[in-house]
């Protein structure tokens, strides 16, 4: 099938590469000329495990192309995916300007019978706006569908190739068979392709992210209670996670959720509730709790070292909002680093893949960038573990003690056992567990 994917970011590239892998002829379009040029040179502009090899193979075999000519890409596709960003507007609502720009270009270049699929995360009612925008520019008949994406950065290829479910919002039966044909290779193991009305599909994506964010904020607040009451949140998590009604996933207390999805999607859903006069009070609390949680490591540092951090040196392990990605959008590490710098502290960071993104887009030369996690600890008064990369899980603590000025560790991901850290001679501050002073 001829497939067009508009927007070649974390989602668009994965969708394009995976659909090419199953034999479709895919054109990916993006307005970012540097990005497209890099892709045409064989360079993948984001870090996502396995994506570079998939893109290389499918490009070499002629099934995957990249272009800045969005109009010609639209003319190629029997099916067109809109996968552009929907960043938060000032009031927290999803900013639809990119989606509607694309709809305009689609309208100006549309062939009869094309299926236009919104992959971007968009508020309920967006498909109606997309249809109206396209219709302003064409008399051709077409279908609009909502097909939200549930991939997780860091595991995106597996999520797309072996999805738990695929949700398709359709307004008539005609595009159903096209979607079935497109997705059949990915649901052979029996996981469902769920068809529903468009409004429900649009809302499903926000409901999923809001539920997961809620679990995280719930555990983070419980962690504060555990810390105050002398309980251990890791044990509480085990105690409740074995209940099948609750389940084990997304019950880890930490330094707060970040990334390009949870923070913006929770806020956008609150705004959607406001638009319909429905107060999603639970989600307001989820959001507020997370904003507070992102300040927690900084607060712990100040209660240990005082408000003025000048003359002190801090090591940060992990910049990306989670492991196996270089995505730093709304990463908790950024809140922590800004708070240390604002209080006069000096910072040396390490991240296996996100350092370039940090330098180019977020931190510049306001921090030092270490070549490895040990170099980051040289002369440090404290180490903060912010992202749970595998390589941070079993460090050489004896070596690190020799490198640091003071053996103090703030663990934003609860990677280590307090009793072991005590035995190794560290002050150790995890979240919701025994604080080793
Ligand atoms: N990143 C994720 O993990 C994830 C997961 C599920 C859903 N989503 C949703 O998918 C959407 C895309 O997210 P992303 O992380 O891939 O974003 P991204 O910022 O990585 O990529 C978006 C791309 O769209 C391009 N673009 C913007 N306007 C354009 C236009 N008019 N024409 C062509 N290209 C244009 C940008 O240049 C950029 O390359 C968002 O709505 C997001 O909420 C993201």
CSV table of C-alpha atoms and ligand atoms in Angstrom, one decimal:
chain,number,residue,atom,x,y,z
A,1,UNK,CA,0.0,0.0,0.0
A,2,UNK,CA,1.2,3.6,-0.6
A,3,UNK,CA,1.5,5.2,2.8
A,4,UNK,CA,2.4,8.8,3.7
A,5,UNK,CA,3.5,9.8,7.2
A,6,UNK,CA,3.6,13.5,7.9
A,7,UNK,CA,5.9,14.5,10.7
A,8,UNK,CA,9.2,12.6,11.1
A,9,UNK,CA,9.7,12.8,14.9
A,10,UNK,CA,9.7,10.0,17.5
A,11,UNK,CA,6.3,8.7,16.3
A,12,UNK,CA,6.4,9.4,12.6
A,13,UNK,CA,9.8,7.7,12.1
A,14,UNK,CA,8.7,4.6,14.0
A,15,UNK,CA,5.4,4.4,12.1
A,16,UNK,CA,7.0,5.0,8.8
A,17,UNK,CA,9.8,2.5,9.3
A,18,UNK,CA,7.6,-0.2,10.7
A,19,UNK,CA,5.0,0.1,7.9
A,20,UNK,CA,7.8,0.0,5.4
A,21,UNK,CA,9.2,-3.1,7.1
A,22,UNK,CA,5.9,-4.9,6.4
A,23,UNK,CA,6.1,-4.2,2.7
A,24,UNK,CA,4.3,-0.8,2.2
A,25,UNK,CA,5.8,1.9,0.1
A,26,UNK,CA,6.2,4.7,2.7
A,27,UNK,CA,7.0,8.4,2.2
A,28,UNK,CA,7.8,10.3,5.4
A,29,UNK,CA,7.5,14.1,5.1
A,30,UNK,CA,8.7,16.8,7.5
A,31,UNK,CA,9.1,20.6,7.3
A,32,UNK,CA,12.4,20.4,9.1
A,33,UNK,CA,14.9,20.5,6.2
A,34,UNK,CA,17.9,19.6,8.4
A,35,UNK,CA,16.1,16.6,9.7
A,36,UNK,CA,15.1,15.3,6.3
A,37,UNK,CA,18.6,16.0,4.9
A,38,UNK,CA,20.1,14.0,7.8
A,39,UNK,CA,17.7,11.1,7.2
A,40,UNK,CA,18.5,11.1,3.5
A,41,UNK,CA,22.2,10.8,4.4
A,42,UNK,CA,21.3,7.8,6.6
A,43,UNK,CA,21.5,9.6,9.9
A,44,UNK,CA,18.7,9.1,12.3
A,45,UNK,CA,18.1,12.4,14.3
A,46,UNK,CA,16.8,10.7,17.4
A,47,UNK,CA,17.9,7.9,19.6
A,48,UNK,CA,15.5,4.9,19.6
A,49,UNK,CA,17.0,1.4,19.9
A,50,UNK,CA,17.0,-0.4,16.6
A,51,UNK,CA,15.4,2.4,14.6
A,52,UNK,CA,18.6,3.3,12.6
A,53,UNK,CA,18.9,-0.3,11.3
A,54,UNK,CA,15.3,-0.5,10.3
A,55,UNK,CA,15.4,2.8,8.5
A,56,UNK,CA,18.7,1.9,6.8
A,57,UNK,CA,17.3,-1.4,5.5
A,58,UNK,CA,14.0,-0.1,4.3
A,59,UNK,CA,15.6,3.0,2.7
A,60,UNK,CA,18.1,0.7,0.9
A,61,UNK,CA,15.4,-1.5,-0.4
A,62,UNK,CA,13.4,1.4,-1.7
A,63,UNK,CA,10.4,1.2,0.5
A,64,UNK,CA,11.1,4.2,2.7
A,65,UNK,CA,11.8,7.8,1.5
A,66,UNK,CA,12.1,11.2,3.2
A,67,UNK,CA,11.1,14.5,1.8
A,68,UNK,CA,10.3,18.1,2.7
A,69,UNK,CA,7.8,18.3,-0.1
A,70,UNK,CA,4.7,17.6,2.0
A,71,UNK,CA,2.3,18.2,-1.0
A,72,UNK,CA,4.0,15.5,-3.1
A,73,UNK,CA,4.0,13.2,-0.1
A,74,UNK,CA,0.2,13.7,0.2
A,75,UNK,CA,-0.2,12.8,-3.5
A,76,UNK,CA,1.7,9.5,-2.9
A,77,UNK,CA,-0.4,8.2,-0.1
A,78,UNK,CA,-3.6,6.0,-0.3
A,79,UNK,CA,-3.3,6.3,3.5
A,80,UNK,CA,-2.0,9.5,5.1
A,81,UNK,CA,-0.9,9.6,8.8
A,82,UNK,CA,-0.6,12.9,10.5
A,83,UNK,CA,2.1,12.5,13.1
A,84,UNK,CA,3.2,16.1,13.9
A,85,UNK,CA,3.6,17.5,17.3
A,86,UNK,CA,0.8,18.7,19.5
A,87,UNK,CA,2.7,20.7,22.1
A,88,UNK,CA,0.9,22.4,25.0
A,89,UNK,CA,-0.5,25.8,24.4
A,90,UNK,CA,-0.1,28.5,27.1
A,91,UNK,CA,-3.4,27.4,28.8
A,92,UNK,CA,-2.3,23.7,28.7
A,93,UNK,CA,-4.6,22.8,25.9
A,94,UNK,CA,-3.1,20.9,22.9
A,95,UNK,CA,-1.9,23.3,20.3
A,96,UNK,CA,-3.4,22.1,17.0
A,97,UNK,CA,-1.6,24.5,14.6
A,98,UNK,CA,0.7,21.9,13.1
A,99,UNK,CA,-2.1,19.3,12.7
A,100,UNK,CA,-4.4,21.9,11.0
A,101,UNK,CA,-1.5,23.1,8.8
A,102,UNK,CA,-1.0,19.6,7.6
A,103,UNK,CA,-4.8,19.3,7.0
A,104,UNK,CA,-4.6,22.3,4.8
A,105,UNK,CA,-1.8,20.8,2.7
A,106,UNK,CA,-3.7,17.5,2.5
A,107,UNK,CA,-6.8,19.4,1.3
A,108,UNK,CA,-4.8,21.1,-1.5
A,109,UNK,CA,-3.3,17.8,-2.7
A,110,UNK,CA,-5.9,15.2,-2.0
A,111,UNK,CA,-6.9,12.3,-4.3
A,112,UNK,CA,-10.4,10.8,-4.1
A,113,UNK,CA,-10.9,8.1,-1.5
A,114,UNK,CA,-7.8,8.9,0.6
A,115,UNK,CA,-7.8,7.8,4.2
A,116,UNK,CA,-6.5,10.5,6.5
A,117,UNK,CA,-5.4,9.2,9.9
A,118,UNK,CA,-4.6,11.3,13.0
A,119,UNK,CA,-1.7,9.6,14.8
A,120,UNK,CA,-0.8,12.6,16.8
A,121,UNK,CA,-2.4,12.8,20.3
A,122,UNK,CA,-5.3,15.2,19.8
A,123,UNK,CA,-8.3,16.3,21.9
A,124,UNK,CA,-11.7,14.9,21.3
A,125,UNK,CA,-13.3,16.8,18.4
A,126,UNK,CA,-10.1,17.3,16.5
A,127,UNK,CA,-11.1,14.9,13.6
A,128,UNK,CA,-14.1,17.1,12.9
A,129,UNK,CA,-11.7,20.1,12.7
A,130,UNK,CA,-9.3,18.2,10.4
A,131,UNK,CA,-12.2,17.2,8.1
A,132,UNK,CA,-13.5,20.8,8.0
A,133,UNK,CA,-10.0,22.1,7.1
A,134,UNK,CA,-9.5,19.6,4.4
A,135,UNK,CA,-12.9,20.3,2.9
A,136,UNK,CA,-12.1,24.0,2.6
A,137,UNK,CA,-9.6,23.0,-0.1
A,138,UNK,CA,-11.1,20.1,-2.0
A,139,UNK,CA,-14.2,18.6,-3.4
A,140,UNK,CA,-12.7,15.1,-3.4
A,141,UNK,CA,-14.3,12.5,-1.1
A,142,UNK,CA,-12.0,11.2,1.7
A,143,UNK,CA,-12.1,9.4,5.1
A,144,UNK,CA,-10.9,10.7,8.4
A,145,UNK,CA,-9.8,8.3,11.2
A,146,UNK,CA,-8.3,8.6,14.6
A,147,UNK,CA,-5.6,6.0,15.3
A,148,UNK,CA,-3.7,7.1,18.5
A,149,UNK,CA,-0.3,5.8,19.1
A,150,UNK,CA,0.6,4.0,22.3
A,151,UNK,CA,4.3,3.4,21.7
A,152,UNK,CA,6.8,4.0,24.6
A,153,UNK,CA,10.0,5.8,23.7
A,154,UNK,CA,12.9,3.4,24.3
A,155,UNK,CA,10.8,0.4,23.4
A,156,UNK,CA,9.0,1.9,20.4
A,157,UNK,CA,9.7,-0.6,17.7
A,158,UNK,CA,8.6,-3.5,19.8
A,159,UNK,CA,5.5,-1.6,20.9
A,160,UNK,CA,4.6,-0.9,17.3
A,161,UNK,CA,5.4,-4.3,15.9
A,162,UNK,CA,3.7,-6.2,18.8
A,163,UNK,CA,1.1,-3.8,20.2
A,164,UNK,CA,-1.1,-4.7,23.1
A,165,UNK,CA,-4.0,-3.2,21.1
A,166,UNK,CA,-4.5,-0.9,18.1
A,167,UNK,CA,-7.3,1.6,18.5
A,168,UNK,CA,-9.0,2.8,15.4
A,169,UNK,CA,-11.7,5.5,15.5
A,170,UNK,CA,-13.8,5.5,12.2
A,171,UNK,CA,-16.8,7.5,11.1
A,172,UNK,CA,-18.0,4.9,8.5
A,173,UNK,CA,-17.3,1.3,7.7
A,174,UNK,CA,-15.4,2.0,4.4
A,175,UNK,CA,-11.9,2.7,5.9
A,176,UNK,CA,-12.1,-0.4,8.2
A,177,UNK,CA,-10.8,-2.8,5.6
A,178,UNK,CA,-7.9,-0.6,4.7
A,179,UNK,CA,-6.9,-0.3,8.4
A,180,UNK,CA,-7.3,-4.0,8.8
A,181,UNK,CA,-5.0,-4.7,5.8
A,182,UNK,CA,-2.4,-2.2,7.1
A,183,UNK,CA,-2.4,-3.5,10.6
A,184,UNK,CA,-3.0,-7.3,10.0
A,185,UNK,CA,0.8,-8.1,10.2
A,186,UNK,CA,1.0,-6.6,13.7
A,187,UNK,CA,-2.0,-8.4,15.3
A,188,UNK,CA,-1.3,-11.9,14.1
A,189,UNK,CA,-0.7,-13.0,17.7
A,190,UNK,CA,-4.3,-12.2,18.5
A,191,UNK,CA,-4.0,-8.8,20.3
A,192,UNK,CA,-7.0,-6.8,19.3
A,193,UNK,CA,-7.6,-4.2,16.6
A,194,UNK,CA,-10.4,-2.3,18.3
A,195,UNK,CA,-12.7,-0.2,16.2
A,196,UNK,CA,-14.8,2.5,17.8
A,197,UNK,CA,-16.2,5.9,17.0
A,198,UNK,CA,-13.7,8.7,16.5
A,199,UNK,CA,-14.5,10.7,19.7
A,200,UNK,CA,-13.9,7.6,21.9
A,201,UNK,CA,-10.6,6.8,20.1
A,202,UNK,CA,-9.4,10.4,20.6
A,203,UNK,CA,-10.3,10.2,24.3
A,204,UNK,CA,-8.8,6.7,24.8
A,205,UNK,CA,-5.3,8.0,24.2
A,206,UNK,CA,-5.6,10.7,26.9
A,207,UNK,CA,-7.4,8.3,29.2
A,208,UNK,CA,-4.5,5.9,29.0
A,209,UNK,CA,-1.8,8.5,29.7
A,210,UNK,CA,-3.8,10.1,32.4
A,211,UNK,CA,-4.3,6.8,34.2
A,212,UNK,CA,-0.6,5.9,34.1
A,213,UNK,CA,0.3,9.4,35.3
A,214,UNK,CA,-2.2,9.0,38.1
A,215,UNK,CA,-0.6,5.8,39.3
A,216,UNK,CA,2.8,7.5,39.4
A,217,UNK,CA,1.6,10.5,41.3
A,218,UNK,CA,-0.3,8.3,43.7
A,219,UNK,CA,2.8,6.3,44.5
A,220,UNK,CA,4.9,9.5,44.8
A,221,UNK,CA,2.5,10.9,47.4
A,222,UNK,CA,2.4,7.6,49.2
A,223,UNK,CA,6.3,7.6,49.1
A,224,UNK,CA,6.2,10.9,51.0
A,225,UNK,CA,3.9,9.4,53.6
A,226,UNK,CA,6.2,6.3,53.8
A,227,UNK,CA,9.2,8.5,54.4
A,228,UNK,CA,7.4,10.5,57.1
A,229,UNK,CA,6.0,7.4,58.8
A,230,UNK,CA,9.1,5.2,58.6
A,231,UNK,CA,7.6,2.8,56.1
A,232,UNK,CA,9.2,1.6,52.8
A,233,UNK,CA,7.5,2.4,49.6
A,234,UNK,CA,9.3,-0.4,47.8
A,235,UNK,CA,7.6,-2.9,50.1
A,236,UNK,CA,4.2,-1.2,49.9
A,237,UNK,CA,4.6,-1.5,46.1
A,238,UNK,CA,5.3,-5.2,46.2
A,239,UNK,CA,2.4,-5.6,48.7
A,240,UNK,CA,-0.2,-4.0,46.4
A,241,UNK,CA,1.2,-4.9,43.0
A,242,UNK,CA,0.6,-8.6,43.5
A,243,UNK,CA,-3.2,-7.9,43.6
A,244,UNK,CA,-4.3,-8.6,40.1
A,245,UNK,CA,-6.9,-5.8,40.3
A,246,UNK,CA,-4.0,-3.4,40.8
A,247,UNK,CA,-1.1,-5.0,38.8
A,248,UNK,CA,2.6,-4.3,39.0
A,249,UNK,CA,3.2,-1.7,36.4
A,250,UNK,CA,3.7,2.0,36.9
A,251,UNK,CA,3.9,1.8,40.7
A,252,UNK,CA,7.4,3.1,41.1
A,253,UNK,CA,8.0,6.2,43.2
A,254,UNK,CA,10.6,8.5,41.8
A,255,UNK,CA,11.6,12.0,40.8
A,256,UNK,CA,8.4,12.7,38.9
A,257,UNK,CA,7.2,11.9,35.4
A,258,UNK,CA,8.4,13.8,32.5
A,259,UNK,CA,8.7,13.4,28.7
A,260,UNK,CA,6.8,14.6,25.8
A,261,UNK,CA,3.5,12.9,26.6
A,262,UNK,CA,2.3,12.5,30.3
A,263,UNK,CA,2.8,16.2,31.4
A,264,UNK,CA,1.2,17.7,28.3
A,265,UNK,CA,-1.5,15.1,27.9
A,266,UNK,CA,-2.7,15.4,31.6
A,267,UNK,CA,-2.9,19.1,31.2
A,268,UNK,CA,-4.7,18.9,27.8
A,269,UNK,CA,-7.2,16.5,29.2
A,270,UNK,CA,-7.9,18.9,32.2
A,271,UNK,CA,-8.5,21.6,29.6
A,272,UNK,CA,-10.8,19.4,27.5
A,273,UNK,CA,-12.8,18.8,30.7
A,274,UNK,CA,-13.0,22.5,31.3
A,275,UNK,CA,-14.3,23.0,27.7
A,276,UNK,CA,-17.1,20.5,28.4
A,277,UNK,CA,-17.7,21.9,31.9
A,278,UNK,CA,-16.5,18.7,33.5
A,279,UNK,CA,-14.1,19.2,36.4
A,280,UNK,CA,-11.4,16.5,36.2
A,281,UNK,CA,-10.2,17.3,39.7
A,282,UNK,CA,-8.3,14.1,40.1
A,283,UNK,CA,-6.1,15.0,37.2
A,284,UNK,CA,-5.5,18.5,38.6
A,285,UNK,CA,-4.1,16.9,41.7
A,286,UNK,CA,-2.0,14.4,39.6
A,287,UNK,CA,-0.5,17.3,37.8
A,288,UNK,CA,0.2,19.4,40.9
A,289,UNK,CA,1.6,16.4,42.7
A,290,UNK,CA,4.0,15.8,39.9
A,291,UNK,CA,5.2,19.4,39.7
A,292,UNK,CA,6.0,19.1,43.5
A,293,UNK,CA,7.7,15.8,43.0
A,294,UNK,CA,10.0,17.2,40.4
A,295,UNK,CA,11.3,19.7,43.1
A,296,UNK,CA,11.8,16.9,45.6
A,297,UNK,CA,15.4,16.0,44.9
A,298,UNK,CA,16.4,19.7,44.9
A,299,UNK,CA,14.6,20.1,48.3
A,300,UNK,CA,16.4,17.1,49.7
A,301,UNK,CA,19.7,18.6,48.6
A,302,UNK,CA,18.9,21.9,50.3
A,303,UNK,CA,17.8,20.3,53.5
A,304,UNK,CA,21.2,18.5,53.5
A,305,UNK,CA,23.5,21.3,52.3
A,306,UNK,CA,21.5,24.5,53.1
A,307,UNK,CA,19.8,27.0,50.7
A,308,UNK,CA,23.1,28.4,49.4
A,309,UNK,CA,24.9,25.8,47.3
A,310,UNK,CA,27.7,28.0,46.1
A,311,UNK,CA,31.1,26.3,46.3
A,312,UNK,CA,29.5,22.9,46.0
A,313,UNK,CA,29.8,20.5,43.1
A,314,UNK,CA,27.0,18.1,42.1
A,315,UNK,CA,27.1,15.1,39.8
A,316,UNK,CA,23.9,14.1,37.9
A,317,UNK,CA,23.5,10.7,36.4
A,318,UNK,CA,20.8,10.7,33.8
A,319,UNK,CA,19.3,13.6,31.8
A,320,UNK,CA,16.7,11.9,29.6
A,321,UNK,CA,13.2,11.6,31.1
A,322,UNK,CA,13.6,7.9,31.0
A,323,UNK,CA,16.2,5.3,29.9
A,324,UNK,CA,16.8,4.3,26.3
A,325,UNK,CA,15.8,7.7,24.8
A,326,UNK,CA,17.5,11.0,24.2
A,327,UNK,CA,14.2,12.8,24.8
A,328,UNK,CA,14.6,15.5,27.4
A,329,UNK,CA,11.2,17.2,27.1
A,330,UNK,CA,10.0,18.1,30.6
A,331,UNK,CA,12.7,15.8,32.1
A,332,UNK,CA,12.9,15.9,35.9
A,333,UNK,CA,16.7,16.3,35.6
A,334,UNK,CA,16.1,19.8,34.1
A,335,UNK,CA,14.1,21.0,37.2
A,336,UNK,CA,16.8,19.7,39.5
A,337,UNK,CA,19.7,21.2,37.5
A,338,UNK,CA,17.9,24.6,37.2
A,339,UNK,CA,17.3,24.6,41.0
A,340,UNK,CA,20.9,23.7,41.8
A,341,UNK,CA,22.3,26.4,39.4
A,342,UNK,CA,19.9,29.0,40.8
A,343,UNK,CA,21.2,28.3,44.3
A,344,UNK,CA,24.8,28.7,43.2
A,345,UNK,CA,25.9,25.1,42.9
A,346,UNK,CA,28.0,23.7,40.0
A,347,UNK,CA,26.8,20.7,38.0
A,348,UNK,CA,28.5,17.9,36.0
A,349,UNK,CA,26.2,15.7,34.1
A,350,UNK,CA,26.4,12.3,32.4
A,351,UNK,CA,23.9,10.6,30.2
A,352,UNK,CA,24.7,7.7,27.8
A,353,UNK,CA,22.8,9.3,24.9
A,354,UNK,CA,21.1,12.6,25.8
A,355,UNK,CA,24.1,14.8,26.5
A,356,UNK,CA,24.1,16.3,23.0
A,357,UNK,CA,20.4,17.1,23.2
A,358,UNK,CA,21.0,18.7,26.6
A,359,UNK,CA,23.8,20.8,25.4
A,360,UNK,CA,22.1,21.9,22.1
A,361,UNK,CA,18.6,22.6,23.4
A,362,UNK,CA,18.5,22.9,27.2
A,363,UNK,CA,21.6,23.5,29.2
A,364,UNK,CA,24.3,24.8,26.8
A,365,UNK,CA,27.6,25.4,28.7
A,366,UNK,CA,26.0,26.1,32.0
A,367,UNK,CA,27.0,22.6,33.2
A,368,UNK,CA,30.0,20.3,32.6
A,369,UNK,CA,29.5,17.2,30.5
A,370,UNK,CA,31.4,14.1,31.7
A,371,UNK,CA,32.6,11.4,29.4
A,372,UNK,CA,31.4,8.7,31.8
A,373,UNK,CA,29.5,8.3,35.0
A,374,UNK,CA,32.7,8.1,37.1
A,375,UNK,CA,34.2,11.3,35.7
A,376,UNK,CA,30.9,13.0,36.6
A,377,UNK,CA,31.6,12.1,40.3
A,378,UNK,CA,35.1,13.7,40.5
A,379,UNK,CA,35.2,16.1,43.4
A,380,UNK,CA,31.4,15.9,43.8
A,381,UNK,CA,29.8,16.8,47.1
A,382,UNK,CA,26.8,14.7,46.1
A,383,UNK,CA,25.6,12.5,43.3
A,384,UNK,CA,22.0,12.5,42.0
A,385,UNK,CA,20.6,9.5,40.2
A,386,UNK,CA,17.8,10.8,38.0
A,387,UNK,CA,17.4,8.3,35.1
A,388,UNK,CA,17.5,4.6,35.7
A,389,UNK,CA,19.9,3.7,32.8
A,390,UNK,CA,21.1,0.1,33.1
A,391,UNK,CA,24.7,1.1,33.4
A,392,UNK,CA,24.0,3.1,36.6
A,393,UNK,CA,22.5,0.1,38.4
A,394,UNK,CA,25.7,-1.7,39.6
A,395,UNK,CA,28.3,1.0,39.8
A,396,UNK,CA,31.7,0.5,41.5
A,397,UNK,CA,30.8,2.3,44.8
A,398,UNK,CA,34.3,1.9,46.2
A,399,UNK,CA,35.8,3.7,43.2
A,400,UNK,CA,33.2,6.4,43.4
A,401,UNK,CA,33.8,7.0,47.1
A,402,UNK,CA,37.4,7.7,46.2
A,403,UNK,CA,36.4,10.2,43.6
A,404,UNK,CA,33.8,12.2,45.5
A,405,UNK,CA,34.5,15.0,48.0
A,406,UNK,CA,31.6,13.8,50.2
A,407,UNK,CA,29.9,10.4,49.9
A,408,UNK,CA,26.3,11.6,49.5
A,409,UNK,CA,23.9,10.0,47.1
A,410,UNK,CA,20.3,11.2,46.3
A,411,UNK,CA,18.6,8.4,44.4
A,412,UNK,CA,15.6,9.7,42.4
A,413,UNK,CA,14.8,6.1,41.1
A,414,UNK,CA,15.3,4.0,44.2
A,415,UNK,CA,18.0,1.8,42.5
A,416,UNK,CA,19.9,0.8,45.6
A,417,UNK,CA,19.4,-0.8,49.0
A,418,UNK,CA,19.7,1.6,51.9
A,419,UNK,CA,21.3,-1.0,54.1
A,420,UNK,CA,24.0,-1.7,51.5
A,421,UNK,CA,24.7,2.0,51.0
A,422,UNK,CA,25.1,2.4,54.7
A,423,UNK,CA,27.6,-0.5,54.7
A,424,UNK,CA,29.5,1.2,51.9
A,425,UNK,CA,29.8,4.4,54.0
A,426,UNK,CA,27.4,6.5,52.0
A,427,UNK,CA,24.8,9.0,53.1
A,428,UNK,CA,21.9,7.8,51.0
A,429,UNK,CA,18.6,9.5,50.3
A,430,UNK,CA,16.2,7.5,48.3
A,431,UNK,CA,12.5,8.3,47.8
A,432,UNK,CA,9.9,6.9,50.2
A,433,UNK,CA,12.5,4.6,51.9
A,434,UNK,CA,14.9,4.7,54.8
A,435,UNK,CA,17.1,7.8,54.6
A,436,UNK,CA,20.7,6.8,55.5
A,437,UNK,CA,22.3,9.8,57.3
B,1,LIG,N1,6.9,10.7,21.6
B,1,LIG,C1,6.1,9.7,22.1
B,1,LIG,O1,6.5,8.9,22.8
B,1,LIG,C2,4.6,9.7,21.6
B,1,LIG,C3,3.9,8.5,21.9
B,1,LIG,C4,2.6,8.5,21.5
B,1,LIG,C5,2.0,9.6,20.9
B,1,LIG,N2,2.7,10.8,20.7
B,1,LIG,C6,2.1,11.9,20.0
B,1,LIG,O2,2.5,11.9,18.6
B,1,LIG,C7,2.7,13.2,18.2
B,1,LIG,C8,4.1,13.4,17.7
B,1,LIG,O3,5.0,13.3,18.7
B,1,LIG,P1,6.6,13.2,18.5
B,1,LIG,O4,7.1,12.9,19.8
B,1,LIG,O5,6.9,12.3,17.4
B,1,LIG,O6,6.9,14.7,18.1
B,1,LIG,P2,8.2,15.3,17.5
B,1,LIG,O7,8.3,16.7,18.0
B,1,LIG,O8,9.4,14.3,17.8
B,1,LIG,O9,8.0,15.3,15.9
B,1,LIG,C9,7.1,16.0,15.3
B,1,LIG,C10,7.6,16.3,13.9
B,1,LIG,O10,6.6,17.0,13.1
B,1,LIG,C11,7.2,17.9,12.3
B,1,LIG,N3,6.2,18.9,11.8
B,1,LIG,C12,5.7,20.0,12.5
B,1,LIG,N4,4.8,20.6,11.7
B,1,LIG,C13,4.8,20.0,10.5
B,1,LIG,C14,4.1,20.2,9.2
B,1,LIG,N5,3.3,21.2,9.1
B,1,LIG,N6,4.4,19.4,8.2
B,1,LIG,C15,5.3,18.4,8.3
B,1,LIG,N7,6.0,18.1,9.5
B,1,LIG,C16,5.7,18.9,10.5
B,1,LIG,C17,8.3,18.5,13.1
B,1,LIG,O11,9.3,19.1,12.3
B,1,LIG,C18,8.8,17.3,13.9
B,1,LIG,O12,9.9,16.6,13.2
B,1,LIG,C19,2.3,14.1,19.4
B,1,LIG,O13,0.9,14.5,19.3
B,1,LIG,C20,2.5,13.2,20.5
B,1,LIG,O14,1.7,13.6,21.6
B,1,LIG,C21,4.1,10.8,21.0
